[in-house]
Amino acid sequence: MYVAVKGGERAIDNAHAWLAEERRGDCSVPELSVAQIREQMKLAVNRVMAEGSLYDPDLAALAIKQARGDLIEAVFLMRAYRTTLPRLAGSVAIETGSMAVVRRISATYKDLPGGQILGPTFDYTHRLLDFALAAEGDVPAAPTAPATPGPVPHVTGFLNREGLIEDTQRCDTTPPDLTREPMELPTVRPLRLQALTRGDEGFVLGLAYSTQRGYGRTHAFVGELRIGWVGVEVEIPELGFAVEIAEIELTECETVNQFKGSKTEPPQFTRGYGLVFGQSERKAISMSLVDRALRWRELGEDNSGAPAQDEEFVLMHCDNIQATGFLEHIKLPHYVDFQSELELVRRLRSEAIVLTEAAE
Amino acid sequence: MPTPPPETRKAWISVLAKSPPARLAALLPRLPQHDLLRAPETGAVMVRGRVGGSGEPFNLGEMTVTRCSVRLVEGAVGHAWVQGRDTGHAIRAAVADALLQTDAAPEISRQVLQPLREEAAAVARARAEKAAATKVEFFTLVRGEDQ
């Protein structure tokens, strides 16, 4: 029998009022605007867009404000909002090769067409707290140099010309969508990439790190890491042709991995791929390492039993909203469940005590 | 009314869609009378990437988009799909699309499209120039035994 219990409305209302007050903090300190969060907490905004799987910097900034800076809570708000939106279309697949890059580096080639462009990176900073930032002030404008417009070719393209790296099969099929159909195992690579790009950064990072430490080792080099702006083209039904309706910022990582060759393939390099909304290079590199580790079956490699090679383990646990939803539900009332456990333990104890007494 | 070639319309719809909403509103402050054929509707477009940057498509994630269709009194129909949730932006872009199919086209092109194009190019150029300033120029150090 299920007994519904009501109550707690007043306590809940008051808790929410206090939450609002705590969100605001000390009223003698100026309130943050959504625009301030969007502009000055950009990497947090990017993470919330990537894991919320919805590109909208203003919404992500609002979610961060509402969530008091709890990024997983903010991702939750984005996911909930997303479910209210009708799906108007799927885009034409974007061309990252024509990205307007703000950063583009390769760990495999020093001199490559287009050059090594560092962009606004934390690399080479000393990770010393900068107390000057504690004071408010204007920053000097970043230096500029004449830009040479032109395509910045993918590094893997060079290796491809020599046949040293596996080729990709270009096609225009409609990819499977885990937001529409429940994921079924075994999956295909497009579905894995969708799960990983919206997966929790910490979880994907941990798995990627585990492959580097030997749990499903794939010997990855960062062939190329690029951040920049890409146009999004959509077929507009009322027009009958595709139009570039937006530009979004993305981070892309391609790893180049050793491959001994198999029965059907000669020795060559293989690839792992990461593509993430916003500037999220830790996530993009992690994604490409995990993507590559999950490809063991298709490449005829050994399964060493490593967590990063187990697609069920990776894909069923990388979503932080699913994870936190199930994890946090255990703090909600389980009075009836626990009551039955309590009765069970009491009965087992009394039986055990009777047996002990009988033995004595 | 001559139908403009789709390339041109494709280009101007893109410029209007990618324009900052406040800037478009400043450049086109007053809208002519129009009917809403499709009231502004905010939804999502699933952005697709390609495996390895060049292979089969996969779903990267959605982005917010607002679409709208209008008809001017003289009959021209305009459509807009714009990034984000700004309904005013979608209406304005749709009206501009309609106007660009009328005799007002040269004026709208000069007063609205041209400044938007120039400003978008300036933003892209500024970004590219900052990136260019962070391009690494390698040089080889002279080693001791070479001296």
CSV table of C-alpha atoms in Angstrom, one decimal, chain A residues 94-96 154 156 160 167-171 252 254 271 273, chain B residues 49-57:
chain,number,residue,atom,x,y,z
A,94,ILE,CA,29.4,22.4,-40.1
A,95,GLU,CA,32.8,22.7,-41.8
A,96,THR,CA,35.5,23.1,-39.1
A,154,HIS,CA,43.5,20.4,-40.9
A,156,THR,CA,45.3,15.3,-40.5
A,160,ASN,CA,46.2,11.8,-45.2
A,167,ASP,CA,40.7,8.3,-43.9
A,168,THR,CA,37.2,9.4,-42.9
A,169,GLN,CA,34.2,8.4,-44.9
A,170,ARG,CA,32.3,11.6,-45.8
A,171,CYS,CA,28.6,11.1,-46.1
A,252,GLU,CA,38.1,21.0,-31.9
A,254,GLU,CA,42.1,15.7,-33.4
A,271,ARG,CA,42.4,9.3,-35.1
A,273,TYR,CA,38.0,13.3,-32.3
B,49,GLY,CA,29.5,18.2,-36.7
B,50,ARG,CA,31.4,15.7,-38.7
B,51,VAL,CA,33.4,12.7,-37.3
B,52,GLY,CA,37.1,13.7,-37.6
B,53,GLY,CA,36.0,17.1,-39.0
B,54,SER,CA,35.3,15.5,-42.4
B,55,GLY,CA,33.4,12.2,-42.0
B,56,GLU,CA,29.9,11.3,-41.3
B,57,PRO,CA,27.7,13.7,-39.4
